[in-house]
Amino acid sequence: MRHRAASRSMLAVATGLALAAAGGPGLSVQAQEFYGSAIAIDRAGHGTGDSLPAFDADAAGMLRPGQAAAALPAIADDSQPFDALDPRRPSPAHSAALALHGPDAPLPVESTAPAPVAALAPATTLPSAPMVGDGAPGLGEGTSGTPTGAAPPASSAPSPATAEPAAPAVTPFSTHLAAIVESGLARFASRPTDREALAAYYTARNFQPAFTGESGLAPLGQVALDTFAGAGAEGLDPADYAVPPLPADADAAQRAETEMRVAAATLLYARHVQSGRFDPKTLSKDVDPSPTVPDSAAVLARVADARDPQDARAALASFAPQYDQYRLLKDQLAQLQAQGQVVSHAPIPPGPSLRPGESDPRVPLLRARLGVGLDAGAQEGDEFYEGALVEAVRAFQALAGQKVDGIVGRNTLAALNDAGADPVPDIIANMERWRWLPHEVAPAYVMVNIPEFMVRIVVDGSPVHETRVVVGKPETQTPILSESMQNAVFNPSWHVPPSIIRNEMLPKLRADPYALVRQGIDVVRNGRVIDPGTVDWRRAGTQGYSFRQEPGERNALGRMKFMFPNKHAVYLHDTPSRALFSRDRRAFSHGCVRVHEPMEFAEALFALGRPGEGWSQQRLSRLLGGKEKSLPLKNKYPVHLVYFTSFVDGNGQLVTREDLYGTNAATKSALGIGGARQFADRKADTVRR
């Protein structure tokens, strides 16, 4: 495995996010930096969202290390349910505070003449915000002098009278924009948090434009429209952010409409590119990620108050996932889009396994699929499977993560047919799933890629340890989630989950009351082990009974388990069934993740979780045997159970894995790739989310 140096620079976090951490309730949680000091980060507990670090490997890994972030996010315990229309609803005061913040030198716009805001419109029910010239600091200015209501120092001399700052004048543009804010925002944004942010932002700037000017689009507006037009490069649909062209002779009403359209589209784009276009939890009960939904007020504070076009472009780019694999998939997408129409190959029909040296009528199709010509002396239509074709199959098997034996069996044939289709929808679907990870990239994390059957410990974008895993069967899937690694338990007892008791153990007890005893599993009632032969299991259910397997060689969890508490009750653990790790397709568990060579994994885990304490394999082995022992991590870091069927390996090759649970197909269906859209983000003038 390569160890690659990783750059730790990240695009700057939105200026408004810093205020969100300090000002409003709800969004910020305290996260502990990897080596000590606490910082505040934003994280949506159960919203739609976005990414985290890239996984990498030699056999199937990443090409270049990513730009890791500085802070290690702690996993929030957030029980707030997802609301597709309002994942996070900041307070109006919080939105107004963010909207008031601006840099010293904002990007130039063509603004209208100033005048008092009071004349624009009567009081409304919109969120109130302090107005410039009404006891509030000007945009980009801080307060100074004595606190409100405090008497001046006794020694201070009276200051000369100063003129009251001029307030913006009423103009046709500001009048139309104020009317939109007062009663027309629902036409542009359906999410309450978006409407609140837009109202607070434009109220705070006295209904002056940011994206438009008297002669058309302002520089910021052009940057925004250019970004929307290029949304296809991010795997998004530019039509979702379309803004009608502003006529050359546009009047004030048309300019106000365009101003609000661009602002609302900016919020929509930022949310889509960062946290995804639909709620992933709607796909399955086992799809349970915690994407980070951007705060609407923070988006406006970061984008609309950019200092110059370059800063505005950087702001919009910062919402996309900042991980190696996302960028590498984006590069692959760009290459395929530049090539135009992708060539599709005729499917290779099923049949018996094809071994080197055999003859089969499917061989010409196999040659066409892999682009292999005839060997010397062979004739057109030759059906012998040999020579260069066998080597091409071996190379494909290595790329697909299969056993490299040159035999075209069921799995190889399925992979050949799947990989022969247009890869663009799969790339887009996998890019979408990168948005489901928390947006802040931790400097260290554990990542299990379910379809790849691999786990990696990643530091600064590069893997420091990787090994094979066994994941859940399609009927008992390993969930997609992100949580925090807390501790390891040595010599664990196994407390059998209710679903396994109901579906597997009760039928065994009904056939033989002592079947579980022979597996070392005790039946417990009221805290005491009972004789299972005294229970009529044909009539009794499992209510009131629990089943426990004591530590030992036969324990289903092996010698240790690695805990990251979650509602699905899954974890990483050892196993006595080690022969399964030699299989190519390793989906055999009830949902937990079984780790190959767990002692090596534990050593790498504790080198990061308890650095400098010398938790070598030899020292860890002293904990084995006897009673249960728990060893907590001092430094907690994320565990991501992810589902990526397409990624780029260390040679820059796009590789694919089996869609084990159908999650990739479900993602494509939700995005409407290859057919009608399954959700509506935008219809006519209404934005939906």
mmCIF file of N, CA, C and O in Angstrom, residues 610-641:
data_model
loop_
_atom_site.group_PDB
_atom_site.id
_atom_site.type_symbol
_atom_site.label_atom_id
_atom_site.label_comp_id
_atom_site.label_asym_id
_atom_site.label_seq_id
_atom_site.Cartn_x
_atom_site.Cartn_y
_atom_site.Cartn_z
ATOM 1 N N ARG A 610 -5.186 6.490 20.886
ATOM 2 C CA ARG A 610 -4.425 6.685 22.133
ATOM 3 C C ARG A 610 -2.953 6.829 21.755
ATOM 4 O O ARG A 610 -2.132 5.965 22.054
ATOM 5 N N PRO A 611 -2.611 7.912 21.062
ATOM 6 C CA PRO A 611 -1.249 8.056 20.538
ATOM 7 C C PRO A 611 -0.201 8.151 21.648
ATOM 8 O O PRO A 611 -0.451 8.708 22.711
ATOM 9 N N GLY A 612 0.955 7.563 21.364
ATOM 10 C CA GLY A 612 2.071 7.647 22.289
ATOM 11 C C GLY A 612 2.016 6.694 23.454
ATOM 12 O O GLY A 612 2.913 6.702 24.307
ATOM 13 N N GLU A 613 0.988 5.833 23.512
ATOM 14 C CA GLU A 613 0.854 4.923 24.647
ATOM 15 C C GLU A 613 1.372 3.514 24.355
ATOM 16 O O GLU A 613 1.357 2.659 25.235
ATOM 17 N N GLY A 614 1.795 3.287 23.118
ATOM 18 C CA GLY A 614 2.428 2.006 22.796
ATOM 19 C C GLY A 614 1.498 0.815 22.793
ATOM 20 O O GLY A 614 1.885 -0.269 23.264
ATOM 21 N N TRP A 615 0.294 0.988 22.244
ATOM 22 C CA TRP A 615 -0.637 -0.137 22.188
ATOM 23 C C TRP A 615 -0.305 -1.006 20.971
ATOM 24 O O TRP A 615 -0.997 -1.008 19.972
ATOM 25 N N SER A 616 0.754 -1.770 21.103
ATOM 26 C CA SER A 616 1.180 -2.691 20.047
ATOM 27 C C SER A 616 0.318 -3.945 20.090
ATOM 28 O O SER A 616 -0.440 -4.175 21.045
ATOM 29 N N GLN A 617 0.453 -4.774 19.061
ATOM 30 C CA GLN A 617 -0.293 -6.029 19.047
ATOM 31 C C GLN A 617 0.073 -6.890 20.251
ATOM 32 O O GLN A 617 -0.786 -7.562 20.835
ATOM 33 N N GLN A 618 1.352 -6.855 20.609
ATOM 34 C CA GLN A 618 1.788 -7.658 21.754
ATOM 35 C C GLN A 618 1.112 -7.191 23.042
ATOM 36 O O GLN A 618 0.641 -7.998 23.848
ATOM 37 N N ARG A 619 1.045 -5.877 23.226
ATOM 38 C CA ARG A 619 0.401 -5.355 24.433
ATOM 39 C C ARG A 619 -1.099 -5.610 24.398
ATOM 40 O O ARG A 619 -1.695 -5.965 25.419
ATOM 41 N N LEU A 620 -1.716 -5.438 23.244
ATOM 42 C CA LEU A 620 -3.147 -5.685 23.126
ATOM 43 C C LEU A 620 -3.490 -7.148 23.383
ATOM 44 O O LEU A 620 -4.563 -7.463 23.916
ATOM 45 N N SER A 621 -2.602 -8.050 23.001
ATOM 46 C CA SER A 621 -2.879 -9.480 23.164
ATOM 47 C C SER A 621 -3.014 -9.865 24.635
ATOM 48 O O SER A 621 -3.631 -10.881 24.963
ATOM 49 N N ARG A 622 -2.437 -9.054 25.538
ATOM 50 C CA ARG A 622 -2.544 -9.349 26.969
ATOM 51 C C ARG A 622 -3.965 -9.139 27.487
ATOM 52 O O ARG A 622 -4.308 -9.576 28.588
ATOM 53 N N LEU A 623 -4.776 -8.431 26.700
ATOM 54 C CA LEU A 623 -6.166 -8.213 27.098
ATOM 55 C C LEU A 623 -7.064 -9.384 26.714
ATOM 56 O O LEU A 623 -8.229 -9.424 27.134
ATOM 57 N N LEU A 624 -6.545 -10.291 25.896
ATOM 58 C CA LEU A 624 -7.361 -11.408 25.419
ATOM 59 C C LEU A 624 -7.457 -12.487 26.482
ATOM 60 O O LEU A 624 -6.507 -12.772 27.203
ATOM 61 N N GLY A 625 -8.629 -13.110 26.562
ATOM 62 C CA GLY A 625 -8.868 -14.160 27.542
ATOM 63 C C GLY A 625 -9.477 -13.595 28.813
ATOM 64 O O GLY A 625 -9.203 -12.458 29.217
ATOM 65 N N GLY A 626 -10.336 -14.369 29.425
ATOM 66 C CA GLY A 626 -10.956 -13.936 30.668
ATOM 67 C C GLY A 626 -12.206 -13.125 30.423
ATOM 68 O O GLY A 626 -12.935 -13.332 29.456
ATOM 69 N N LYS A 627 -12.443 -12.182 31.310
ATOM 70 C CA LYS A 627 -13.673 -11.408 31.266
ATOM 71 C C LYS A 627 -13.611 -10.303 30.217
ATOM 72 O O LYS A 627 -12.554 -9.955 29.710
ATOM 73 N N GLU A 628 -14.795 -9.740 29.975
ATOM 74 C CA GLU A 628 -14.915 -8.617 29.048
ATOM 75 C C GLU A 628 -14.116 -7.422 29.557
ATOM 76 O O GLU A 628 -14.154 -7.090 30.736
ATOM 77 N N LYS A 629 -13.379 -6.768 28.657
ATOM 78 C CA LYS A 629 -12.611 -5.581 28.999
ATOM 79 C C LYS A 629 -12.848 -4.533 27.920
ATOM 80 O O LYS A 629 -12.830 -4.843 26.734
ATOM 81 N N SER A 630 -13.036 -3.291 28.340
ATOM 82 C CA SER A 630 -13.275 -2.196 27.401
ATOM 83 C C SER A 630 -12.109 -1.218 27.449
ATOM 84 O O SER A 630 -11.673 -0.825 28.539
ATOM 85 N N LEU A 631 -11.608 -0.838 26.280
ATOM 86 C CA LEU A 631 -10.511 0.124 26.180
ATOM 87 C C LEU A 631 -10.999 1.314 25.363
ATOM 88 O O LEU A 631 -11.167 1.225 24.146
ATOM 89 N N PRO A 632 -11.260 2.451 26.011
ATOM 90 C CA PRO A 632 -11.807 3.606 25.279
ATOM 91 C C PRO A 632 -10.730 4.344 24.494
ATOM 92 O O PRO A 632 -9.553 4.308 24.834
ATOM 93 N N LEU A 633 -11.173 5.019 23.450
ATOM 94 C CA LEU A 633 -10.287 5.898 22.692
ATOM 95 C C LEU A 633 -10.286 7.274 23.344
ATOM 96 O O LEU A 633 -11.343 7.791 23.711
ATOM 97 N N LYS A 634 -9.125 7.872 23.470
ATOM 98 C CA LYS A 634 -9.050 9.243 23.967
ATOM 99 C C LYS A 634 -9.387 10.230 22.855
ATOM 100 O O LYS A 634 -10.003 11.256 23.091
ATOM 101 N N ASN A 635 -8.948 9.924 21.642
ATOM 102 C CA ASN A 635 -9.289 10.736 20.474
ATOM 103 C C ASN A 635 -10.359 10.000 19.687
ATOM 104 O O ASN A 635 -10.105 8.944 19.124
ATOM 105 N N LYS A 636 -11.551 10.559 19.657
ATOM 106 C CA LYS A 636 -12.640 9.951 18.900
ATOM 107 C C LYS A 636 -12.579 10.431 17.456
ATOM 108 O O LYS A 636 -12.255 11.576 17.183
ATOM 109 N N TYR A 637 -12.883 9.553 16.528
ATOM 110 C CA TYR A 637 -12.917 9.964 15.124
ATOM 111 C C TYR A 637 -14.006 9.203 14.388
ATOM 112 O O TYR A 637 -14.500 8.179 14.852
ATOM 113 N N PRO A 638 -14.415 9.729 13.227
ATOM 114 C CA PRO A 638 -15.603 9.185 12.563
ATOM 115 C C PRO A 638 -15.401 7.791 11.988
ATOM 116 O O PRO A 638 -14.298 7.413 11.584
ATOM 117 N N VAL A 639 -16.499 7.075 11.944
ATOM 118 C CA VAL A 639 -16.601 5.811 11.214
ATOM 119 C C VAL A 639 -17.684 6.012 10.162
ATOM 120 O O VAL A 639 -18.810 6.380 10.486
ATOM 121 N N HIS A 640 -17.338 5.788 8.902
ATOM 122 C CA HIS A 640 -18.286 5.955 7.802
ATOM 123 C C HIS A 640 -18.527 4.607 7.134
ATOM 124 O O HIS A 640 -17.580 3.994 6.616
ATOM 125 N N LEU A 641 -19.758 4.150 7.173
ATOM 126 C CA LEU A 641 -20.161 2.982 6.405
ATOM 127 C C LEU A 641 -20.773 3.523 5.120
ATOM 128 O O LEU A 641 -21.846 4.130 5.154
#
